[in-house]
Every structure is written in structure tokens, then in C-alpha cells.
PDB file of C-alpha atoms in Angstrom:
ATOM      1  CA  UNK A   1     -84.199 -42.455  86.614  1.00  0.00           C
ATOM      2  CA  UNK A   2     -85.259 -40.732  83.382  1.00  0.00           C
ATOM      3  CA  UNK A   3     -82.563 -39.420  80.934  1.00  0.00           C
ATOM      4  CA  UNK A   4     -82.642 -35.629  80.355  1.00  0.00           C
ATOM      5  CA  UNK A   5     -83.233 -34.656  76.878  1.00  0.00           C
ATOM      6  CA  UNK A   6     -81.451 -31.592  75.287  1.00  0.00           C
ATOM      7  CA  UNK A   7     -83.533 -28.924  74.139  1.00  0.00           C
ATOM      8  CA  UNK A   8     -80.990 -27.913  71.639  1.00  0.00           C
ATOM      9  CA  UNK A   9     -82.171 -29.542  68.402  1.00  0.00           C
ATOM     10  CA  UNK A  10     -80.280 -28.965  65.326  1.00  0.00           C
ATOM     11  CA  UNK A  11     -81.072 -26.088  63.081  1.00  0.00           C
ATOM     12  CA  UNK A  12     -81.449 -26.963  59.550  1.00  0.00           C
ATOM     13  CA  UNK A  13     -80.824 -23.445  58.311  1.00  0.00           C
ATOM     14  CA  UNK A  14     -77.557 -23.230  60.317  1.00  0.00           C
ATOM     15  CA  UNK A  15     -76.271 -26.458  58.718  1.00  0.00           C
ATOM     16  CA  UNK A  16     -77.076 -25.278  55.264  1.00  0.00           C
ATOM     17  CA  UNK A  17     -75.282 -21.815  55.903  1.00  0.00           C
ATOM     18  CA  UNK A  18     -72.069 -23.620  56.873  1.00  0.00           C
ATOM     19  CA  UNK A  19     -71.797 -25.928  53.614  1.00  0.00           C
ATOM     20  CA  UNK A  20     -69.303 -25.306  51.170  1.00  0.00           C
ATOM     21  CA  UNK A  21     -70.023 -22.831  48.377  1.00  0.00           C
ATOM     22  CA  UNK A  22     -69.007 -23.848  44.775  1.00  0.00           C
ATOM     23  CA  UNK A  23     -68.541 -20.552  43.448  1.00  0.00           C
ATOM     24  CA  UNK A  24     -66.192 -19.602  46.308  1.00  0.00           C
ATOM     25  CA  UNK A  25     -64.275 -22.527  45.777  1.00  0.00           C
ATOM     26  CA  UNK A  26     -63.731 -21.562  42.017  1.00  0.00           C
ATOM     27  CA  UNK A  27     -62.671 -18.163  42.794  1.00  0.00           C
ATOM     28  CA  UNK A  28     -59.930 -19.333  45.061  1.00  0.00           C
ATOM     29  CA  UNK A  29     -58.740 -21.885  42.840  1.00  0.00           C
ATOM     30  CA  UNK A  30     -54.741 -21.842  42.405  1.00  0.00           C
ATOM     31  CA  UNK A  31     -54.796 -22.758  38.745  1.00  0.00           C
ATOM     32  CA  UNK A  32     -54.161 -19.803  36.604  1.00  0.00           C
ATOM     33  CA  UNK A  33     -55.862 -19.490  33.125  1.00  0.00           C
ATOM     34  CA  UNK A  34     -53.768 -20.887  30.160  1.00  0.00           C
ATOM     35  CA  UNK A  35     -52.542 -18.182  27.862  1.00  0.00           C
ATOM     36  CA  UNK A  36     -54.432 -17.773  24.466  1.00  0.00           C
ATOM     37  CA  UNK A  37     -53.239 -18.543  20.985  1.00  0.00           C
ATOM     38  CA  UNK A  38     -53.008 -14.805  20.062  1.00  0.00           C
ATOM     39  CA  UNK A  39     -50.599 -14.191  22.927  1.00  0.00           C
ATOM     40  CA  UNK A  40     -48.376 -16.927  21.938  1.00  0.00           C
ATOM     41  CA  UNK A  41     -48.088 -15.982  18.512  1.00  0.00           C
ATOM     42  CA  UNK A  42     -47.392 -12.297  19.315  1.00  0.00           C
ATOM     43  CA  UNK A  43     -44.509 -13.471  21.710  1.00  0.00           C
ATOM     44  CA  UNK A  44     -43.014 -15.742  19.083  1.00  0.00           C
ATOM     45  CA  UNK A  45     -43.470 -13.012  16.298  1.00  0.00           C
ATOM     46  CA  UNK A  46     -41.442 -10.522  18.540  1.00  0.00           C
ATOM     47  CA  UNK A  47     -38.746 -12.684  19.177  1.00  0.00           C
ATOM     48  CA  UNK A  48     -38.245 -13.556  15.629  1.00  0.00           C
ATOM     49  CA  UNK A  49     -37.966  -9.918  14.958  1.00  0.00           C
ATOM     50  CA  UNK A  50     -35.328  -9.265  17.623  1.00  0.00           C
ATOM     51  CA  UNK A  51     -33.277 -12.236  16.006  1.00  0.00           C
ATOM     52  CA  UNK A  52     -33.514 -10.799  12.722  1.00  0.00           C
ATOM     53  CA  UNK A  53     -32.293  -7.239  13.768  1.00  0.00           C
ATOM     54  CA  UNK A  54     -29.439  -8.914  15.544  1.00  0.00           C
ATOM     55  CA  UNK A  55     -28.520 -10.673  12.412  1.00  0.00           C
ATOM     56  CA  UNK A  56     -28.749  -7.477  10.432  1.00  0.00           C
ATOM     57  CA  UNK A  57     -26.535  -5.610  12.911  1.00  0.00           C
ATOM     58  CA  UNK A  58     -24.023  -8.251  12.852  1.00  0.00           C
ATOM     59  CA  UNK A  59     -23.971  -8.389   8.948  1.00  0.00           C
ATOM     60  CA  UNK A  60     -23.585  -4.305   8.811  1.00  0.00           C
ATOM     61  CA  UNK A  61     -20.707  -4.818  11.284  1.00  0.00           C
ATOM     62  CA  UNK A  62     -19.109  -7.420   8.993  1.00  0.00           C
ATOM     63  CA  UNK A  63     -19.503  -5.431   5.822  1.00  0.00           C
ATOM     64  CA  UNK A  64     -18.117  -2.289   7.363  1.00  0.00           C
ATOM     65  CA  UNK A  65     -15.076  -4.141   8.520  1.00  0.00           C
ATOM     66  CA  UNK A  66     -14.500  -5.637   5.070  1.00  0.00           C
ATOM     67  CA  UNK A  67     -14.804  -2.311   3.447  1.00  0.00           C
ATOM     68  CA  UNK A  68     -12.557  -0.636   5.933  1.00  0.00           C
ATOM     69  CA  UNK A  69      -9.797  -3.327   5.468  1.00  0.00           C
ATOM     70  CA  UNK A  70     -10.213  -2.924   1.462  1.00  0.00           C
ATOM     71  CA  UNK A  71      -9.853   0.878   1.934  1.00  0.00           C
ATOM     72  CA  UNK A  72      -6.556   0.394   4.049  1.00  0.00           C
ATOM     73  CA  UNK A  73      -5.214  -2.101   1.694  1.00  0.00           C
ATOM     74  CA  UNK A  74      -5.802   0.094  -1.289  1.00  0.00           C
ATOM     75  CA  UNK A  75      -4.132   3.110   0.184  1.00  0.00           C
ATOM     76  CA  UNK A  76      -1.080   0.948   1.192  1.00  0.00           C
ATOM     77  CA  UNK A  77      -0.856  -0.558  -2.221  1.00  0.00           C
ATOM     78  CA  UNK A  78      -1.221   2.723  -4.303  1.00  0.00           C
ATOM     79  CA  UNK A  79      -0.201   5.582  -1.849  1.00  0.00           C
ATOM     80  CA  UNK A  80       2.218   3.964   0.536  1.00  0.00           C
ATOM     81  CA  UNK A  81       4.043   1.636  -1.790  1.00  0.00           C
ATOM     82  CA  UNK A  82       7.666   2.818  -1.723  1.00  0.00           C
ATOM     83  CA  UNK A  83       9.795   1.896  -4.913  1.00  0.00           C
ATOM     84  CA  UNK A  84      13.393   2.820  -6.152  1.00  0.00           C
ATOM     85  CA  UNK A  85      13.585   6.182  -8.289  1.00  0.00           C
ATOM     86  CA  UNK A  86      14.642   5.879 -11.689  1.00  0.00           C
ATOM     87  CA  UNK A  87      18.174   7.418 -13.101  1.00  0.00           C
ATOM     88  CA  UNK A  88      18.866   7.608 -16.735  1.00  0.00           C
ATOM     89  CA  UNK A  89      20.824   9.080 -19.451  1.00  0.00           C
ATOM     90  CA  UNK A  90      18.129  11.108 -21.195  1.00  0.00           C
ATOM     91  CA  UNK A  91      20.161  12.542 -24.048  1.00  0.00           C
ATOM     92  CA  UNK A  92      23.729  13.181 -25.029  1.00  0.00           C
ATOM     93  CA  UNK A  93      25.169  15.655 -27.836  1.00  0.00           C
ATOM     94  CA  UNK A  94      28.617  16.402 -29.165  1.00  0.00           C
ATOM     95  CA  UNK A  95      28.909  20.055 -30.042  1.00  0.00           C
ATOM     96  CA  UNK A  96      32.992  20.530 -29.968  1.00  0.00           C
ATOM     97  CA  UNK A  97      35.940  18.637 -29.213  1.00  0.00           C
ATOM     98  CA  UNK A  98      34.936  15.347 -31.003  1.00  0.00           C
ATOM     99  CA  UNK A  99      38.499  14.000 -31.863  1.00  0.00           C
ATOM    100  CA  UNK A 100      38.693  10.368 -33.004  1.00  0.00           C
ATOM    101  CA  UNK A 101      41.776   8.575 -34.246  1.00  0.00           C
ATOM    102  CA  UNK A 102      42.238   6.019 -36.836  1.00  0.00           C
ATOM    103  CA  UNK A 103      42.452   2.260 -36.878  1.00  0.00           C
ATOM    104  CA  UNK A 104      46.208   2.312 -36.914  1.00  0.00           C
ATOM    105  CA  UNK A 105      46.182   5.180 -34.327  1.00  0.00           C
ATOM    106  CA  UNK A 106      43.235   4.501 -32.117  1.00  0.00           C
ATOM    107  CA  UNK A 107      42.151   7.049 -29.606  1.00  0.00           C
ATOM    108  CA  UNK A 108      39.450   9.415 -28.712  1.00  0.00           C
ATOM    109  CA  UNK A 109      38.922  12.708 -26.898  1.00  0.00           C
ATOM    110  CA  UNK A 110      35.063  13.781 -26.722  1.00  0.00           C
ATOM    111  CA  UNK A 111      33.142  16.498 -25.102  1.00  0.00           C
ATOM    112  CA  UNK A 112      29.479  15.326 -24.575  1.00  0.00           C
ATOM    113  CA  UNK A 113      26.705  17.638 -23.291  1.00  0.00           C
ATOM    114  CA  UNK A 114      24.584  15.060 -21.354  1.00  0.00           C
ATOM    115  CA  UNK A 115      21.156  15.304 -19.630  1.00  0.00           C
ATOM    116  CA  UNK A 116      20.447  13.158 -16.751  1.00  0.00           C
ATOM    117  CA  UNK A 117      17.015  12.035 -15.599  1.00  0.00           C
ATOM    118  CA  UNK A 118      15.911  11.438 -11.971  1.00  0.00           C
ATOM    119  CA  UNK A 119      12.240  10.159 -12.036  1.00  0.00           C
ATOM    120  CA  UNK A 120      10.062   9.244  -9.133  1.00  0.00           C
ATOM    121  CA  UNK A 121       7.176   7.125 -10.388  1.00  0.00           C
ATOM    122  CA  UNK A 122       5.112   6.808  -7.086  1.00  0.00           C
ATOM    123  CA  UNK A 123       3.995   9.078  -4.198  1.00  0.00           C
ATOM    124  CA  UNK A 124       6.652  10.629  -1.739  1.00  0.00           C
ATOM    125  CA  UNK A 125       9.699  12.762  -2.541  1.00  0.00           C
ATOM    126  CA  UNK A 126      13.120  11.625  -2.989  1.00  0.00           C
ATOM    127  CA  UNK A 127      16.315  13.239  -1.417  1.00  0.00           C
ATOM    128  CA  UNK A 128      19.476  12.057  -2.701  1.00  0.00           C
ATOM    129  CA  UNK A 129      23.255  12.795  -2.122  1.00  0.00           C
ATOM    130  CA  UNK A 130      25.713  13.475  -4.556  1.00  0.00           C
ATOM    131  CA  UNK A 131      26.730  10.687  -7.047  1.00  0.00           C
ATOM    132  CA  UNK A 132      29.328  10.173  -9.654  1.00  0.00           C
ATOM    133  CA  UNK A 133      28.120   8.851 -12.962  1.00  0.00           C
ATOM    134  CA  UNK A 134      30.898   6.621 -14.508  1.00  0.00           C
ATOM    135  CA  UNK A 135      31.218   6.243 -18.333  1.00  0.00           C
ATOM    136  CA  UNK A 136      33.589   3.317 -19.354  1.00  0.00           C
ATOM    137  CA  UNK A 137      34.857   1.412 -22.481  1.00  0.00           C
ATOM    138  CA  UNK A 138      35.285  -2.344 -22.113  1.00  0.00           C
ATOM    139  CA  UNK A 139      35.007  -2.165 -18.220  1.00  0.00           C
ATOM    140  CA  UNK A 140      37.808   0.715 -18.191  1.00  0.00           C
ATOM    141  CA  UNK A 141      36.639   4.258 -16.907  1.00  0.00           C
ATOM    142  CA  UNK A 142      37.030   6.747 -19.613  1.00  0.00           C
ATOM    143  CA  UNK A 143      35.082   9.691 -18.111  1.00  0.00           C
ATOM    144  CA  UNK A 144      33.060  10.908 -14.887  1.00  0.00           C
ATOM    145  CA  UNK A 145      30.340  13.186 -14.505  1.00  0.00           C
ATOM    146  CA  UNK A 146      29.163  14.445 -10.954  1.00  0.00           C
ATOM    147  CA  UNK A 147      25.433  14.488 -10.286  1.00  0.00           C
ATOM    148  CA  UNK A 148      25.102  17.193  -7.374  1.00  0.00           C
ATOM    149  CA  UNK A 149      22.546  16.114  -4.482  1.00  0.00           C
ATOM    150  CA  UNK A 150      18.824  17.237  -4.926  1.00  0.00           C
ATOM    151  CA  UNK A 151      15.563  16.789  -4.541  1.00  0.00           C
ATOM    152  CA  UNK A 152      12.696  15.093  -6.865  1.00  0.00           C
ATOM    153  CA  UNK A 153       9.016  15.511  -5.964  1.00  0.00           C
ATOM    154  CA  UNK A 154       6.210  12.763  -5.985  1.00  0.00           C
ATOM    155  CA  UNK A 155       5.404  11.414  -9.542  1.00  0.00           C
ATOM    156  CA  UNK A 156       7.757  13.759 -11.218  1.00  0.00           C
ATOM    157  CA  UNK A 157      11.023  14.118 -13.219  1.00  0.00           C
ATOM    158  CA  UNK A 158      14.097  16.241 -12.471  1.00  0.00           C
ATOM    159  CA  UNK A 159      16.604  16.941 -15.309  1.00  0.00           C
ATOM    160  CA  UNK A 160      19.982  17.735 -14.802  1.00  0.00           C
ATOM    161  CA  UNK A 161      22.413  18.942 -17.571  1.00  0.00           C
ATOM    162  CA  UNK A 162      26.325  17.942 -17.367  1.00  0.00           C
ATOM    163  CA  UNK A 163      29.236  18.147 -19.532  1.00  0.00           C
ATOM    164  CA  UNK A 164      31.350  15.077 -19.712  1.00  0.00           C
ATOM    165  CA  UNK A 165      34.932  14.533 -21.050  1.00  0.00           C
ATOM    166  CA  UNK A 166      35.615  11.179 -22.640  1.00  0.00           C
ATOM    167  CA  UNK A 167      39.229  10.320 -23.219  1.00  0.00           C
ATOM    168  CA  UNK A 168      40.931   6.965 -24.139  1.00  0.00           C
ATOM    169  CA  UNK A 169      44.182   7.765 -22.475  1.00  0.00           C
ATOM    170  CA  UNK A 170      43.599   5.454 -19.651  1.00  0.00           C
ATOM    171  CA  UNK A 171      43.140   2.242 -21.572  1.00  0.00           C
ATOM    172  CA  UNK A 172      46.078  -0.078 -22.096  1.00  0.00           C
ATOM    173  CA  UNK A 173      47.860  -0.469 -25.438  1.00  0.00           C
ATOM    174  CA  UNK A 174      46.441  -3.803 -25.946  1.00  0.00           C
ATOM    175  CA  UNK A 175      42.778  -2.730 -25.757  1.00  0.00           C
ATOM    176  CA  UNK A 176      43.584   0.149 -27.943  1.00  0.00           C
ATOM    177  CA  UNK A 177      45.378  -1.592 -30.559  1.00  0.00           C
ATOM    178  CA  UNK A 178      42.985  -4.548 -30.848  1.00  0.00           C
ATOM    179  CA  UNK A 179      39.395  -3.573 -29.632  1.00  0.00           C
ATOM    180  CA  UNK A 180      39.205   0.114 -29.955  1.00  0.00           C
ATOM    181  CA  UNK A 181      40.996   0.110 -33.319  1.00  0.00           C
ATOM    182  CA  UNK A 182      38.501  -2.403 -34.495  1.00  0.00           C
ATOM    183  CA  UNK A 183      35.416  -0.343 -33.133  1.00  0.00           C
ATOM    184  CA  UNK A 184      36.726   2.890 -34.850  1.00  0.00           C
ATOM    185  CA  UNK A 185      37.020   1.095 -37.986  1.00  0.00           C
ATOM    186  CA  UNK A 186      33.415  -0.145 -37.886  1.00  0.00           C
ATOM    187  CA  UNK A 187      32.348   3.468 -36.836  1.00  0.00           C
ATOM    188  CA  UNK A 188      30.429   2.691 -33.830  1.00  0.00           C
ATOM    189  CA  UNK A 189      32.098   3.412 -30.265  1.00  0.00           C
ATOM    190  CA  UNK A 190      30.173   1.235 -27.505  1.00  0.00           C
ATOM    191  CA  UNK A 191      30.290   2.930 -24.056  1.00  0.00           C
ATOM    192  CA  UNK A 192      28.630   1.911 -20.702  1.00  0.00           C
ATOM    193  CA  UNK A 193      27.450   4.334 -18.045  1.00  0.00           C
ATOM    194  CA  UNK A 194      26.598   3.389 -14.135  1.00  0.00           C
ATOM    195  CA  UNK A 195      25.551   5.061 -10.889  1.00  0.00           C
ATOM    196  CA  UNK A 196      24.079   4.504  -7.605  1.00  0.00           C
ATOM    197  CA  UNK A 197      22.545   7.416  -6.395  1.00  0.00           C
ATOM    198  CA  UNK A 198      21.666   7.085  -2.578  1.00  0.00           C
ATOM    199  CA  UNK A 199      19.167   9.091  -0.699  1.00  0.00           C
ATOM    200  CA  UNK A 200      15.831   8.525   1.375  1.00  0.00           C
ATOM    201  CA  UNK A 201      12.054   8.722   0.330  1.00  0.00           C
ATOM    202  CA  UNK A 202       9.768  10.683   2.389  1.00  0.00           C
ATOM    203  CA  UNK A 203       6.151   9.891   2.852  1.00  0.00           C
ATOM    204  CA  UNK A 204       4.198  12.803   4.421  1.00  0.00           C
ATOM    205  CA  UNK A 205       7.467  13.785   6.585  1.00  0.00           C
ATOM    206  CA  UNK A 206       6.619  10.801   8.618  1.00  0.00           C
ATOM    207  CA  UNK A 207       7.758   7.685   7.203  1.00  0.00           C
ATOM    208  CA  UNK A 208      11.614   7.697   5.789  1.00  0.00           C
ATOM    209  CA  UNK A 209      13.097   4.875   3.929  1.00  0.00           C
ATOM    210  CA  UNK A 210      16.575   4.663   2.392  1.00  0.00           C
ATOM    211  CA  UNK A 211      16.420   3.982  -1.460  1.00  0.00           C
ATOM    212  CA  UNK A 212      18.641   4.486  -4.260  1.00  0.00           C
ATOM    213  CA  UNK A 213      18.377   5.225  -7.926  1.00  0.00           C
ATOM    214  CA  UNK A 214      20.789   2.960  -9.920  1.00  0.00           C
ATOM    215  CA  UNK A 215      21.600   2.882 -13.519  1.00  0.00           C
ATOM    216  CA  UNK A 216      23.514   0.458 -15.730  1.00  0.00           C
ATOM    217  CA  UNK A 217      23.107   1.131 -19.476  1.00  0.00           C
ATOM    218  CA  UNK A 218      25.066   1.028 -22.647  1.00  0.00           C
ATOM    219  CA  UNK A 219      25.045   3.286 -25.636  1.00  0.00           C
ATOM    220  CA  UNK A 220      26.501   3.433 -29.042  1.00  0.00           C
ATOM    221  CA  UNK A 221      28.250   6.579 -30.536  1.00  0.00           C
ATOM    222  CA  UNK A 222      28.182   6.871 -34.135  1.00  0.00           C
ATOM    223  CA  UNK A 223      31.776   8.052 -35.037  1.00  0.00           C
ATOM    224  CA  UNK A 224      30.880   8.882 -38.696  1.00  0.00           C
ATOM    225  CA  UNK A 225      27.716  11.161 -38.021  1.00  0.00           C
TER     226      UNK A 225
END
């Protein structure tokens, strides 16, 4: 029995149409194109510029912090520095009642016109209380002067005139006969003066600190002149 031959012969054109297209394969390739050298250079330059800007900003911040710290330290050291005021005997003169004994009968009775000085050398004003200035001979008080309470401004000086009586009647006989007689014979009467003036320093009415003006000084009175 003869086999039945199929009439459907292969069509060459149809086979060719179903063959793979090289151009289509290239278009659908999953591999992207590599970036060019110009794009890499631009990206690197941009990153470098951003890094430089950040470094400059950090430098400016550090410099500003150092500047501010310097200003604060300068302000504290110059304007906010609190020091003790000064108290001094500025001058003394004898107009009347200048009575001095002799070496054989030593004594003195003096009336001295004295000018005290309260000086504030820095900023802030100084309010002080009453203070007693003590004059002494060989450590023994021979006269007192009251310096009344007051106020001295920043970087200024206040002068106070006081009359002081200096008398030797409080000295012992031993000191009179030996030391005072010798000093009168030499023509020079040595005295010392001391005071501690208590008060407060005010800075811009905000800062208040207790301070005092203290004095311990010596003077020599020329008896002959």
C-alpha cells in the first residue's frame, strides 16, 4: 500500500522570516553603554569642589570661635577685672597747735590737716563704709581720724580732707624718756598710719564683690621746719 505524500512542502521565505534579526538583538542588549571620560572628570571635579567648600566653612567656623574667645578673654581681663582700691595719705600740713617738748621733757601735741585719697584704678565703682585711720608712734596709737562712708567712681580718685590731733599723752614713761626723747633730739618724729576701708565693688550694677582699701604706711615729721 503506497504512503501518502504530504502536499505541504516547506516554504523557504517563511523560514527566512523567522530567522533571528541581528539588529533586533543588539537593540535589546541588557548591557548599558559605559560612561565617557568627560562625565567622569566632571563628577570628580564637582566632588572636589564640594569638599573644598566644606573645608572652608569649617575653617571659618574655627576662626570665628577663636576670635570670639579672644574678645571674651580681653573683656574679662580688662573690663571685668576686680582689684582692691587704694587708700593713701596724700598730704599733711601743720598750721597751728604744733607743740613739741624737749629731749629732757619729751612730748608732742600736733594738729595736722590731712588729705586722704581713695583711688579706683579699674572699672566699676566702689562703695565703702566708715573707716578709722589710726596714727601710731612705735605701734602705740597717738591719734585717729574718721573717714566717712562714700563712693568713688571707676578709674577715678576721691579726696577727703580731715583734721587729725596727734598727742603723746598715751605713751608710757619708758617710751617717752628713751625713744621719744631721742627722736625729738634728732629733729624727726616717725609715725605710722593704717586703715582698712571695707566696701563693695559694683560692675554694671549686676556684679557685686566685697573688697577693701587697705593702707599701712610710714611718715616722718620734720620737727625743726
